[in-house]
One Martini backbone bead per residue (centre of mass of N, CA, C, O) as a GRO file, in nm:
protein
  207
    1UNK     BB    1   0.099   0.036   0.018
    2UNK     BB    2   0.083   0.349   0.007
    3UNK     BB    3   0.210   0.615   0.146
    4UNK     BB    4   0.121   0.863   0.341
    5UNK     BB    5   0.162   1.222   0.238
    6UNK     BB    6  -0.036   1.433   0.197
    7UNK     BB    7  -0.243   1.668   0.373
    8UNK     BB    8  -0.602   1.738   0.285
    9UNK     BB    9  -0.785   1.997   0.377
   10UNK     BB   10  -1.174   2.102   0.414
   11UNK     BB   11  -1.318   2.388   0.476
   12UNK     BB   12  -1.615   2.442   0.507
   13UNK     BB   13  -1.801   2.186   0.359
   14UNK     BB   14  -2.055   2.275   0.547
   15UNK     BB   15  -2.270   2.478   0.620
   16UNK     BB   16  -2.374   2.408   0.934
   17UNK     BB   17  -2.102   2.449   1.004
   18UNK     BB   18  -2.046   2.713   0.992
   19UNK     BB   19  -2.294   2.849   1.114
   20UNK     BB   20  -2.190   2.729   1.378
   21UNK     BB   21  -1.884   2.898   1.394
   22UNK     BB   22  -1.958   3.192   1.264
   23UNK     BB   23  -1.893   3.151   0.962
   24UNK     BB   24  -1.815   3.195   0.609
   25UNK     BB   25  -1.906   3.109   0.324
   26UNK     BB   26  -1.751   3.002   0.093
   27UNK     BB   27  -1.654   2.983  -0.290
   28UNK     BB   28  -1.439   2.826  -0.200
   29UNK     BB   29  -1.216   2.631  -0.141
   30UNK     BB   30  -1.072   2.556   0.178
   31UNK     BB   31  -0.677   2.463   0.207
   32UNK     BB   32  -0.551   2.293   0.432
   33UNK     BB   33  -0.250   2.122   0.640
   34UNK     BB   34  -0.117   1.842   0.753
   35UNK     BB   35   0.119   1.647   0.872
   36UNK     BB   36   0.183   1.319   0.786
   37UNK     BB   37   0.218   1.273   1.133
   38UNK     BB   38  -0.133   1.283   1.224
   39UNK     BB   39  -0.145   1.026   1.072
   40UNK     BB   40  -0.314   0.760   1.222
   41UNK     BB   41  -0.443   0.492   1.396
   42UNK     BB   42  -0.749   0.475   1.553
   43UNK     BB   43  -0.677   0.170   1.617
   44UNK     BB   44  -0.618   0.223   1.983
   45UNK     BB   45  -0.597   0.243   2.285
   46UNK     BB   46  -0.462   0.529   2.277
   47UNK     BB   47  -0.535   0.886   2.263
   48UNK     BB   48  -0.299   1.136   2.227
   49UNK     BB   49  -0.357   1.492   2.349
   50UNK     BB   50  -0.345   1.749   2.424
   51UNK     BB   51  -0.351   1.960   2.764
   52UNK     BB   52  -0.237   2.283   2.757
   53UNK     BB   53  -0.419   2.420   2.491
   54UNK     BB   54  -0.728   2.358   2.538
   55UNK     BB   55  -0.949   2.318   2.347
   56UNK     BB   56  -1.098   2.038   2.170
   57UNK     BB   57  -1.198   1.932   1.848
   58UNK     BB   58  -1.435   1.734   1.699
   59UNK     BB   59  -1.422   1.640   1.336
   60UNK     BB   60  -1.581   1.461   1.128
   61UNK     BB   61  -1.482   1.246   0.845
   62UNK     BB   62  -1.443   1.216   0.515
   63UNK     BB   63  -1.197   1.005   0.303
   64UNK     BB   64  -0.957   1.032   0.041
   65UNK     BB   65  -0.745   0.808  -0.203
   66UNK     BB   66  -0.493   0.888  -0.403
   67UNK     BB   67  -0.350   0.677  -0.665
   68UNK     BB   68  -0.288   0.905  -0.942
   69UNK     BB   69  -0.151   1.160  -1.104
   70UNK     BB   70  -0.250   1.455  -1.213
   71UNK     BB   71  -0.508   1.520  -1.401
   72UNK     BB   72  -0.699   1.666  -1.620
   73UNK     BB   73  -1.043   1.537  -1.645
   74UNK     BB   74  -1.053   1.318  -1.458
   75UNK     BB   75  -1.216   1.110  -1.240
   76UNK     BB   76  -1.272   1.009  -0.932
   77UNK     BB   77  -1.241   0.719  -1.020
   78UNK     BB   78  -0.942   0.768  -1.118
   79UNK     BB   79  -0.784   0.861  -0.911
   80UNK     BB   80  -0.997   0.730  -0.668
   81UNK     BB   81  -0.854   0.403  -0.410
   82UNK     BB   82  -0.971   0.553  -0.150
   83UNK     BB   83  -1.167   0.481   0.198
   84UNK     BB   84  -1.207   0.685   0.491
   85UNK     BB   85  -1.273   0.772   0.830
   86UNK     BB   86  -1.192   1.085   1.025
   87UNK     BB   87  -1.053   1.314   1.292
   88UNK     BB   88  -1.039   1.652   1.327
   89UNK     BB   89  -0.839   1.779   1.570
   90UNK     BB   90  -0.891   2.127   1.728
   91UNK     BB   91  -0.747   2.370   1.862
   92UNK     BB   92  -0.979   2.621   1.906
   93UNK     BB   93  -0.802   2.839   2.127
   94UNK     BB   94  -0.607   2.893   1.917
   95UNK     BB   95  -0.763   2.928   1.619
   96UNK     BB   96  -0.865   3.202   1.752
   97UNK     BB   97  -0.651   3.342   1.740
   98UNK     BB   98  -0.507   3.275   1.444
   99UNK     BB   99  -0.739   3.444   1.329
  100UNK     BB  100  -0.701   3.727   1.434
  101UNK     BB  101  -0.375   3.743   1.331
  102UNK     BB  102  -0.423   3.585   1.030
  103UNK     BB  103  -0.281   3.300   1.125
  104UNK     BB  104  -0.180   3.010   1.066
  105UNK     BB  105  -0.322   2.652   1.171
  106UNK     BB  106  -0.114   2.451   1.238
  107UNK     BB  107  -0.142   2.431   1.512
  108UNK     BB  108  -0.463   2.368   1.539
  109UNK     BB  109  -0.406   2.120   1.344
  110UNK     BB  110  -0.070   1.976   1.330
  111UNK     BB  111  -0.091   1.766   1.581
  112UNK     BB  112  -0.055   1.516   1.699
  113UNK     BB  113  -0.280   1.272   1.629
  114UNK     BB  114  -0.488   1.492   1.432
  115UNK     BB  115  -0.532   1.224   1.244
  116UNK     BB  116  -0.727   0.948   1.235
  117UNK     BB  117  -0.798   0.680   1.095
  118UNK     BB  118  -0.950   0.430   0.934
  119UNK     BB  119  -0.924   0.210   0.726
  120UNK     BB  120  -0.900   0.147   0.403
  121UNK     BB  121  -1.122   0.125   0.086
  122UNK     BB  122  -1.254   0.083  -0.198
  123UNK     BB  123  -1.403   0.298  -0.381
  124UNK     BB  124  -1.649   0.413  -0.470
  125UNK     BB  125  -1.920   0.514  -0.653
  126UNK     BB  126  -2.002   0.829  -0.650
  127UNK     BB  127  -2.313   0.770  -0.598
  128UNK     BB  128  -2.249   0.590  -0.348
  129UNK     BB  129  -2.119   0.842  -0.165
  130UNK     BB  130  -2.329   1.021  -0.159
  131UNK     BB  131  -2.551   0.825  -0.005
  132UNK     BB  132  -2.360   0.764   0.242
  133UNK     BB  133  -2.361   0.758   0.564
  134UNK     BB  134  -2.196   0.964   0.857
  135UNK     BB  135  -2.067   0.898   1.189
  136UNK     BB  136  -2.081   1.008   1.509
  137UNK     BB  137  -1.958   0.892   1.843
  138UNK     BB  138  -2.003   0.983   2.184
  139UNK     BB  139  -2.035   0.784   2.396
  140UNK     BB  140  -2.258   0.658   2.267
  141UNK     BB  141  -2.332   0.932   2.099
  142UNK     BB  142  -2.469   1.102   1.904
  143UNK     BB  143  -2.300   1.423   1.678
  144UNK     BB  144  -2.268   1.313   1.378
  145UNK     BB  145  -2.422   1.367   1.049
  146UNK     BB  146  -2.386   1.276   0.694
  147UNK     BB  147  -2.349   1.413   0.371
  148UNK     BB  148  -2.208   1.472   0.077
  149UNK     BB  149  -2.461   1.588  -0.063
  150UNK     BB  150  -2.354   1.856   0.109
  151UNK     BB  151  -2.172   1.985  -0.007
  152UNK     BB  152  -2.043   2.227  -0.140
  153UNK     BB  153  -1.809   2.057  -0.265
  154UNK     BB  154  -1.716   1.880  -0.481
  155UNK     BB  155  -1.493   1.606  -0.582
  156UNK     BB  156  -1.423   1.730  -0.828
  157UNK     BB  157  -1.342   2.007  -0.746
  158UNK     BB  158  -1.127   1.970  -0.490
  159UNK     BB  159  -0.930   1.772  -0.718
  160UNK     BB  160  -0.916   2.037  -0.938
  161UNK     BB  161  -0.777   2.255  -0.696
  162UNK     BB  162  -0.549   2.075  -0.581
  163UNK     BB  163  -0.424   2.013  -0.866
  164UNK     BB  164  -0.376   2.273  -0.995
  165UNK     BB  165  -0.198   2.447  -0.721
  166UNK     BB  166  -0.067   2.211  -0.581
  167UNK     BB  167  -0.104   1.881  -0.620
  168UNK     BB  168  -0.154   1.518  -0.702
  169UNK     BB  169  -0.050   1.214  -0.549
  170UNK     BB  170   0.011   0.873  -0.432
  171UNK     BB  171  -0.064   0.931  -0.113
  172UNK     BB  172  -0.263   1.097  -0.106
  173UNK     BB  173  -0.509   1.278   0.147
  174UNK     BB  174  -0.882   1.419   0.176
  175UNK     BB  175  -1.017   1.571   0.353
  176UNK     BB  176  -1.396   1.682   0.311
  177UNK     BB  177  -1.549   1.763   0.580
  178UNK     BB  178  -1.776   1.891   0.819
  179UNK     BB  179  -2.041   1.837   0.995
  180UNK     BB  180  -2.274   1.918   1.207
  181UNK     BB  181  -2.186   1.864   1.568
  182UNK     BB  182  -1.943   1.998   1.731
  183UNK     BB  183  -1.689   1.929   2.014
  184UNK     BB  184  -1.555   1.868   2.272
  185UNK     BB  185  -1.324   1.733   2.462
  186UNK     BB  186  -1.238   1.480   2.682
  187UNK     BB  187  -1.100   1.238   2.901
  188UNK     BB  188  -1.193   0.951   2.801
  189UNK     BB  189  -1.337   0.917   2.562
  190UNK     BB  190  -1.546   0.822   2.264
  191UNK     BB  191  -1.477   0.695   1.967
  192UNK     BB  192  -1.704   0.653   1.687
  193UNK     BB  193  -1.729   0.556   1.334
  194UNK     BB  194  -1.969   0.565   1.099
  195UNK     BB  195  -2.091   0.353   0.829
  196UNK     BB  196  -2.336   0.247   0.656
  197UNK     BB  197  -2.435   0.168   0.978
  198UNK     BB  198  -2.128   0.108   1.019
  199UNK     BB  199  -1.861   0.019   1.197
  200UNK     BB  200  -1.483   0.146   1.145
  201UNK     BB  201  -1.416   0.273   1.439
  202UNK     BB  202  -1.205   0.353   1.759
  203UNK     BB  203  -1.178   0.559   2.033
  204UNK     BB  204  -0.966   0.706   2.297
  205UNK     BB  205  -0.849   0.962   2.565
  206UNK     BB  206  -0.663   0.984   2.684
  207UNK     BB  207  -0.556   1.093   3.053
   0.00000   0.00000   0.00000
């Protein structure tokens, strides 16, 4: 299997997700990255996240990896070749600060640890992508639901967006946005991912 190279993420590609932290709805992709030292396999027995930096929120998302080199005009099916659903853990009271001063979000996106991933599986196709729901479990209790026909930017889009300014190619994955429903992280917490209704990763917090 290709090793994950870049980390590109999405930031608010989903309407009720900005509009629950106060943000503008993009015009366009908004792509920020997490170093590759990030993703780690979220079935673990523990994952350790910063203690002494704030607040901390969970994002989940869908995860897609690119298998081959980017052309324009490629489909989707030809790009990607793999599918994972990650959670991008942010350190909210770091971002709101460099938020204020304009600074990039590295501290607050790309801590160890903040990209846990559960296995790649073969990408269906774009159709059965878009009606596929994914969920988050905190605690045994959903707290975020998604689909992702419901992305402000489609998989096209994305992929056309970071191959034309940034490149892309195999071993690059993209998380893809989160839906709204996003909260606090405490030690101790437990989080499941679900996907088409089926279980399909779980992580718990060090204390």
């Amino acid at each position: 299997m290709t090793a994950i190279q870049n980390v590109y993420c999405v930031g608010r590609n989903y309407r009720l997700h900005a509009e629950e932290l106060g943000n503008e709805v993009p015009t366009e992709p908004m792509i920020f990255m997490k170093p590759s030292h990030a993703a780690v396999p979220l079935e673990q027995a523990e994952l350790i996240l910063p203690k002494d930096k704030g607040e901390i929120h969970y994002e989940a998302e869908l995860v897609i990896r690119i298998g081959r080199d980017y052309e324009p005009g490629l489909s989707v099916e030809q790009m990607v070749d793999g599918l994972a659903l990650g959670i991008d853990f942010t350190l909210r009271d770091v971002q709101s600060v460099l938020k204020k001063k304009g600074h990039p979000w590295t501290a607050a996106k790309g801590f160890k640890n903040s990209a846990p991933l559960t296995a790649f599986v073969p990408f269906p196709d774009a159709a059965t992508w878009a009606e596929q729901p994914f969920a988050l479990l905190k605690n045994d209790q959903q707290v975020q639901l998604g689909y992702t026909r419901n992305m402000i930017f489609s998989l096209e889009t994305i992929i056309a967006h970071i191959g034309d300014n940034y490149g892309l190619a195999a071993g690059d994955i993209i998380f893809t946005g989160t839906p709204e429903g996003v909260g606090p992280v405490a030690t101790g917490d437990t989080f499941e991912l679900i996907y088409a209704g089926a279980s399909v990763g779980k992580c718990r917090i060090a204390e």
